[in-house]
mmCIF file with all atom_site columns, C-alpha atoms in Angstrom:
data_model
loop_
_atom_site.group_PDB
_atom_site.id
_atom_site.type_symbol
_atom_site.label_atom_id
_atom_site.label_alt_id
_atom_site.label_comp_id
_atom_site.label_asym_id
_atom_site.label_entity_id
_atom_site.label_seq_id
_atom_site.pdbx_PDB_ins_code
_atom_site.Cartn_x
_atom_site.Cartn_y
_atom_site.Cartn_z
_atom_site.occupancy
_atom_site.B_iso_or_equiv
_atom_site.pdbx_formal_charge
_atom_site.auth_seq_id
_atom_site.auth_comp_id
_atom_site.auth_asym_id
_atom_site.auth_atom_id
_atom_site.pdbx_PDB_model_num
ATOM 1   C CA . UNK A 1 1   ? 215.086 76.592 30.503 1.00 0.00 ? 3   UNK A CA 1
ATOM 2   C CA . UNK A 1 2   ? 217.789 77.875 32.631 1.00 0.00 ? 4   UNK A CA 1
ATOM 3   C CA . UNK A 1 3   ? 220.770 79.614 31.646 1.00 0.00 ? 5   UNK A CA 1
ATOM 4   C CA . UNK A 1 4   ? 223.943 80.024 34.262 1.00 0.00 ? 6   UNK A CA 1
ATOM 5   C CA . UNK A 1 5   ? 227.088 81.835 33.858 1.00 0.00 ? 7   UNK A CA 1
ATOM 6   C CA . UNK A 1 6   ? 229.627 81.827 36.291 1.00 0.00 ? 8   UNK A CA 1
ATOM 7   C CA . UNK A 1 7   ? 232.586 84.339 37.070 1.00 0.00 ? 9   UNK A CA 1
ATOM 8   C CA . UNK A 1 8   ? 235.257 85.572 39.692 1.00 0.00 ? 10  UNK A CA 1
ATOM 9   C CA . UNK A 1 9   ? 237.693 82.708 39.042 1.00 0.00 ? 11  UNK A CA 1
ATOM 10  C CA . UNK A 1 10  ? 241.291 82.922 38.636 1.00 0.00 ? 12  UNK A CA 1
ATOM 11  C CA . UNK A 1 11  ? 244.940 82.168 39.583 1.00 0.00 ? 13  UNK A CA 1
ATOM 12  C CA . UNK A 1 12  ? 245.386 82.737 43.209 1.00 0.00 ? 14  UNK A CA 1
ATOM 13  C CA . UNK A 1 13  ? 248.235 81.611 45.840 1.00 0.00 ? 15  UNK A CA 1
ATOM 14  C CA . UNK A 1 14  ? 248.057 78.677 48.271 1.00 0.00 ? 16  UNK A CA 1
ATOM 15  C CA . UNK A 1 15  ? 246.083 80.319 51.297 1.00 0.00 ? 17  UNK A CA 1
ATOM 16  C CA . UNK A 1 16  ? 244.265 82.771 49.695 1.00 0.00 ? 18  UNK A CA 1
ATOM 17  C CA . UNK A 1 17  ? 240.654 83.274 48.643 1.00 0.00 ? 19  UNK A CA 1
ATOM 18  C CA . UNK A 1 18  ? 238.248 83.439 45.921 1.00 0.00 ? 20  UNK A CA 1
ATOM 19  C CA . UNK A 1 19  ? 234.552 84.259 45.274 1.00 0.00 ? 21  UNK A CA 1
ATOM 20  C CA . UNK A 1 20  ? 232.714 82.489 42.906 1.00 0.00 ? 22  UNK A CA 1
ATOM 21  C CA . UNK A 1 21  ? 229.225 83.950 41.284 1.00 0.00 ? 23  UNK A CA 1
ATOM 22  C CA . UNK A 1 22  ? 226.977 82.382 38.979 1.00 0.00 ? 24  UNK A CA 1
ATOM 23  C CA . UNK A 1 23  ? 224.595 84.388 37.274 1.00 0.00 ? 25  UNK A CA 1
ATOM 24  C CA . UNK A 1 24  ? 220.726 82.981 36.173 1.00 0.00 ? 26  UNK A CA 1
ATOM 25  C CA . UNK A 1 25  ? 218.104 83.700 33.852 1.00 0.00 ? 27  UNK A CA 1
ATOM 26  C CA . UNK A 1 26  ? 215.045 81.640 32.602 1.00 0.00 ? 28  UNK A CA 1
ATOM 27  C CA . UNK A 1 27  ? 212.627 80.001 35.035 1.00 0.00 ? 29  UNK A CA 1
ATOM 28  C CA . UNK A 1 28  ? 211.723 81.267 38.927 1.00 0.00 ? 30  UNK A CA 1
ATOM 29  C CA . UNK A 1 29  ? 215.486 81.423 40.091 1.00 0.00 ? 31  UNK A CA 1
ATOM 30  C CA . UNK A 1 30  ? 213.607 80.920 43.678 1.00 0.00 ? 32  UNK A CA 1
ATOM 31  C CA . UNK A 1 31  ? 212.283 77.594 42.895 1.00 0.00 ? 33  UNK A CA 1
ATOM 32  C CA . UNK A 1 32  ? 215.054 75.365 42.748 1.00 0.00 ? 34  UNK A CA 1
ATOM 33  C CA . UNK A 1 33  ? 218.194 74.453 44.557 1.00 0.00 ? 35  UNK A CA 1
ATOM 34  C CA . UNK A 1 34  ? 221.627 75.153 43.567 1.00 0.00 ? 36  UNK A CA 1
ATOM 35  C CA . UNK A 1 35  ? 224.891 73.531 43.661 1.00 0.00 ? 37  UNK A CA 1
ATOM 36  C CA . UNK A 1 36  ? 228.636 73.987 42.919 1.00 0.00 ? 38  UNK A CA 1
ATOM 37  C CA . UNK A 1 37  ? 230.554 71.198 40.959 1.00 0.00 ? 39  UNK A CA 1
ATOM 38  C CA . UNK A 1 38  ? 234.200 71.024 40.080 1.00 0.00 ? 40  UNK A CA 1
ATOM 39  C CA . UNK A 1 39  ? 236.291 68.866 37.690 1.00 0.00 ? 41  UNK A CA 1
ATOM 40  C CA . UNK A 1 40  ? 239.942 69.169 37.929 1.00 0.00 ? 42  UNK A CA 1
ATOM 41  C CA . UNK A 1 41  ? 242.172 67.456 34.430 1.00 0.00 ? 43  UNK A CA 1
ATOM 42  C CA . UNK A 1 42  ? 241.810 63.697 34.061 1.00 0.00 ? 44  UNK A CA 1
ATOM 43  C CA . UNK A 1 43  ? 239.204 63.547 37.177 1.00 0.00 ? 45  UNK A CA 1
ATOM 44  C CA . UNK A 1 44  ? 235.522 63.482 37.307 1.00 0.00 ? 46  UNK A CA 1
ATOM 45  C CA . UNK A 1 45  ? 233.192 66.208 37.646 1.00 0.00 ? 47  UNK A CA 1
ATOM 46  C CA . UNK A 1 46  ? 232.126 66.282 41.508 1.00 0.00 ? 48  UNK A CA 1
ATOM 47  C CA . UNK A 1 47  ? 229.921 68.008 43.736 1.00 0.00 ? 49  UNK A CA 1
ATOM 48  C CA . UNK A 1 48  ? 231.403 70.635 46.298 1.00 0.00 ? 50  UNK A CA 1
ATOM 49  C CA . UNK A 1 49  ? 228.235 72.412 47.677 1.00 0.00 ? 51  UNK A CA 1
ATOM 50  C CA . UNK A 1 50  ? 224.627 72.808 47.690 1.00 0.00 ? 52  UNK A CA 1
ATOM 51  C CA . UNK A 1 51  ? 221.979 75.013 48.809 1.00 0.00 ? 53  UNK A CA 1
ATOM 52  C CA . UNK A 1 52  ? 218.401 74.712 48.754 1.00 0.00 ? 54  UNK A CA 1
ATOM 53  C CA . UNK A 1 53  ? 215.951 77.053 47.364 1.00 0.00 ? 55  UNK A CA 1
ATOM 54  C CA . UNK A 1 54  ? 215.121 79.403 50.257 1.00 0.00 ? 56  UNK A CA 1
ATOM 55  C CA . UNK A 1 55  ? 218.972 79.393 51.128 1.00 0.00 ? 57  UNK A CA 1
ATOM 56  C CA . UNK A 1 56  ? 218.511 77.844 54.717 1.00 0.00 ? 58  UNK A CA 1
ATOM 57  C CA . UNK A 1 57  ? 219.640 74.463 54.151 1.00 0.00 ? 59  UNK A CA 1
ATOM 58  C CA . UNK A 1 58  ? 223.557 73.756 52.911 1.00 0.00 ? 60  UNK A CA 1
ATOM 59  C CA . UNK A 1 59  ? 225.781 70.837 52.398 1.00 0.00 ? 61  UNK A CA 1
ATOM 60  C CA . UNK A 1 60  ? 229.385 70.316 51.369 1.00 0.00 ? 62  UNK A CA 1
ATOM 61  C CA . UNK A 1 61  ? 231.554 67.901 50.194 1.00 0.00 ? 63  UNK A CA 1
ATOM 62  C CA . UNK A 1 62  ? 234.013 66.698 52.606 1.00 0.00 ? 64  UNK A CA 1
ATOM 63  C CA . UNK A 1 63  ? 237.339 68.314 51.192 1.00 0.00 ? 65  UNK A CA 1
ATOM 64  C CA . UNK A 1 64  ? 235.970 71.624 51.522 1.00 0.00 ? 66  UNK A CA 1
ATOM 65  C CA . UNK A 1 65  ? 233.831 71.585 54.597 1.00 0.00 ? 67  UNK A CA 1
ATOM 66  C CA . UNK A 1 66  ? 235.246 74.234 56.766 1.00 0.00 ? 68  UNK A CA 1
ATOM 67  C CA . UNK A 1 67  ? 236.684 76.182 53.728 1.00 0.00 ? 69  UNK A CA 1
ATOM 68  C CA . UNK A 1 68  ? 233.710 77.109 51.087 1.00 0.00 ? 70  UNK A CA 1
ATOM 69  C CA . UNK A 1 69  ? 230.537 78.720 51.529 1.00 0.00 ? 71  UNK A CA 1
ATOM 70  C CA . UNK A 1 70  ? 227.713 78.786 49.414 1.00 0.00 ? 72  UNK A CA 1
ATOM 71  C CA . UNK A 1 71  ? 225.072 81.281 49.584 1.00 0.00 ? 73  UNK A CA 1
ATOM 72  C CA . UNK A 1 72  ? 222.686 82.746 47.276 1.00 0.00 ? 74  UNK A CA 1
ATOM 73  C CA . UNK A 1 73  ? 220.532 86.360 46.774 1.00 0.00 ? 75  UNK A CA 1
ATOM 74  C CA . UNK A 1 74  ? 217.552 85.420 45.385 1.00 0.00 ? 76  UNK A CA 1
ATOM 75  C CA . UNK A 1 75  ? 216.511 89.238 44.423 1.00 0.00 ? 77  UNK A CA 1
ATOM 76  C CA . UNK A 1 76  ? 219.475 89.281 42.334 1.00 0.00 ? 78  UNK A CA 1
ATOM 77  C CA . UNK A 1 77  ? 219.113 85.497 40.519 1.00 0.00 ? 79  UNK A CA 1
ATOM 78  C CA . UNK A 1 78  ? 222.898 84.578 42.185 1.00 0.00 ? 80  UNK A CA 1
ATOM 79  C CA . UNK A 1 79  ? 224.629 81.698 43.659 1.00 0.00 ? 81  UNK A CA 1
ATOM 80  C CA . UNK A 1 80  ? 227.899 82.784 45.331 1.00 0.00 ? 82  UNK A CA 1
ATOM 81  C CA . UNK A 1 81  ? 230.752 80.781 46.511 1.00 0.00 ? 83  UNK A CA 1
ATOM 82  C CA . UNK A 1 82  ? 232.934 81.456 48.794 1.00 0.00 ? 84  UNK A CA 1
ATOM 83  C CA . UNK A 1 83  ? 236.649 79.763 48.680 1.00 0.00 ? 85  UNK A CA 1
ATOM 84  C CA . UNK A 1 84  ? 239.306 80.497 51.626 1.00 0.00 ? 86  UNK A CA 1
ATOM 85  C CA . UNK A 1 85  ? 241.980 78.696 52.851 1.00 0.00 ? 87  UNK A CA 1
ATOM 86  C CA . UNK A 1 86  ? 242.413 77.683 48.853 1.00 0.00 ? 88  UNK A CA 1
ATOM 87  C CA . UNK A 1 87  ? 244.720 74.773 48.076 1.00 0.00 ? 89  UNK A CA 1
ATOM 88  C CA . UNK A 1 88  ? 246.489 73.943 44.971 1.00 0.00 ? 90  UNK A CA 1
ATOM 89  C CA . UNK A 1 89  ? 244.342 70.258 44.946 1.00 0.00 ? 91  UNK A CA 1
ATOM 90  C CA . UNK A 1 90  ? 241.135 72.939 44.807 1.00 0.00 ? 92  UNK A CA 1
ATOM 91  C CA . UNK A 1 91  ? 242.218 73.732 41.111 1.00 0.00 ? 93  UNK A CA 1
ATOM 92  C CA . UNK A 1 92  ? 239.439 72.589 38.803 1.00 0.00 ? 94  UNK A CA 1
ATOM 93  C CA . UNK A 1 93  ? 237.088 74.395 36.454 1.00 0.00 ? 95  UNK A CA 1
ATOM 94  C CA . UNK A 1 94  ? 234.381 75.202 38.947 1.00 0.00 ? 96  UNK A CA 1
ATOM 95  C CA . UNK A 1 95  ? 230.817 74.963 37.441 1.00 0.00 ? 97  UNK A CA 1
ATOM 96  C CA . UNK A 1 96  ? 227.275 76.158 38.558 1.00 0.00 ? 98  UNK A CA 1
ATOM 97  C CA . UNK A 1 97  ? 224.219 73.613 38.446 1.00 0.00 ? 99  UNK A CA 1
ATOM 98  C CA . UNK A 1 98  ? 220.884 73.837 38.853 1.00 0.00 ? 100 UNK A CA 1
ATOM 99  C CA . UNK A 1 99  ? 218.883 71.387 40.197 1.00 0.00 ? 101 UNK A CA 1
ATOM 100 C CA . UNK A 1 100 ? 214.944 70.366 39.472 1.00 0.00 ? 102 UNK A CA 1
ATOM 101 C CA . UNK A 1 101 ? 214.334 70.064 43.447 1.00 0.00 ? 103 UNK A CA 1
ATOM 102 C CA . UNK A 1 102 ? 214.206 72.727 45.492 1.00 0.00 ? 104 UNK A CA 1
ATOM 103 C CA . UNK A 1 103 ? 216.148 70.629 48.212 1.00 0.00 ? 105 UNK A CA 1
ATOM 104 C CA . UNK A 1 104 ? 219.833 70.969 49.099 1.00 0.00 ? 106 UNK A CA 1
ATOM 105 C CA . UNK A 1 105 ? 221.047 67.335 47.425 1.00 0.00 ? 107 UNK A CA 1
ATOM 106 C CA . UNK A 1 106 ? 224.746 65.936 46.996 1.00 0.00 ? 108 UNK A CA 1
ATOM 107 C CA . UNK A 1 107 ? 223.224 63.431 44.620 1.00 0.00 ? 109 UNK A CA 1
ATOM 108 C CA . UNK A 1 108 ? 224.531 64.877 41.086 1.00 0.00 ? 110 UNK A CA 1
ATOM 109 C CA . UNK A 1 109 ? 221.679 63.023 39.244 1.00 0.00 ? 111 UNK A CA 1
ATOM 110 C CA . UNK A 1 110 ? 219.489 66.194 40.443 1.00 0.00 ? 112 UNK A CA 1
ATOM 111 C CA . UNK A 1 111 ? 221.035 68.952 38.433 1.00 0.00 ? 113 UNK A CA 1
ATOM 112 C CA . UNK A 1 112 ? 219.664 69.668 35.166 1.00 0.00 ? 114 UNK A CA 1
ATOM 113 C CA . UNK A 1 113 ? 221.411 72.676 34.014 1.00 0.00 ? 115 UNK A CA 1
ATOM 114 C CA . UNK A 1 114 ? 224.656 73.830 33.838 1.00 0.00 ? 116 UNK A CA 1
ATOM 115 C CA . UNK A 1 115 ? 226.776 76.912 33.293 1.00 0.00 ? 117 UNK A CA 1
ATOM 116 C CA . UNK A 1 116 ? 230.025 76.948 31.002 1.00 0.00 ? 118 UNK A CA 1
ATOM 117 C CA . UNK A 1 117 ? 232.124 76.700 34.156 1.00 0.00 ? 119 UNK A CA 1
ATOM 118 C CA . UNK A 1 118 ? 235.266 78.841 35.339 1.00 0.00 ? 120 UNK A CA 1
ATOM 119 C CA . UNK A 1 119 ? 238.868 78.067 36.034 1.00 0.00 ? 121 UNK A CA 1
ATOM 120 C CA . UNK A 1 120 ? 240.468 78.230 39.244 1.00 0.00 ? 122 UNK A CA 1
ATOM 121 C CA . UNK A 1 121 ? 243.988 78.056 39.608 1.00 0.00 ? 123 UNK A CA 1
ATOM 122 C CA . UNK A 1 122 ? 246.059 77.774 42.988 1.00 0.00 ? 124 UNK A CA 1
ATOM 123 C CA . UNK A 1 123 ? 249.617 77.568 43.567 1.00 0.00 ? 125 UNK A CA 1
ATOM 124 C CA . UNK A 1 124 ? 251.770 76.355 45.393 1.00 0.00 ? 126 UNK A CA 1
#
């Protein structure tokens, strides 16, 4: 088991930045790869980021590429995310996953665990 809980969210301006943490406990935090969903009201839950287990491989859904970075410090069980240039279409609760690969994947089917998610708010 796996157990995730994310913080550093909040209401922010058009422009500005966040940073996102998600906490772990359970299994070897180093064995899997992690990723960054978001679900915004009335819309499905998608994927915005990934990183693989060792941290050297990421990928990134289109509408953020340029904007977010994921990292992670495996010493301290915690997968960051880093939001700039924020928009208000990046409001969504913002959840951390864990996958059962230890490969960077955009393919949702490959996250098993989840945390409770955090709300991000930008305006306008």
């Amino acid at each position: 088991q796996v157990q995730l809980v994310e913080s550093g969210g909040g209401l922010v301006q058009a422009g500005g930045s966040l940073r996102l943490s998600c906490a772990a406990s359970g299994r070897t935090f180093s064995s899997y790869a992690m990723g960054w969903f978001r679900q915004a009201p009335g819309k499905e839950r998608d994927l915005v980021a990934t990183i693989s287990s060792s941290g050297d491989t990421t990928d990134y859904a289109d509408s953020v590429k340029g904007r977010f970075t994921i990292s992670r410090d495996n010493t301290k069980k915690t997968v960051y995310l880093q939001m700039n240039s924020l928009k208000p279409e990046d409001t969504a609760v913002y959840y951390c996953a864990a996958a059962w690969i230890p490969i960077a994947t955009m393919n949702p089917a490959t996250y098993r665990y989840w945390g409770q998610g955090t709300q991000v708010t930008v305006s306008s």
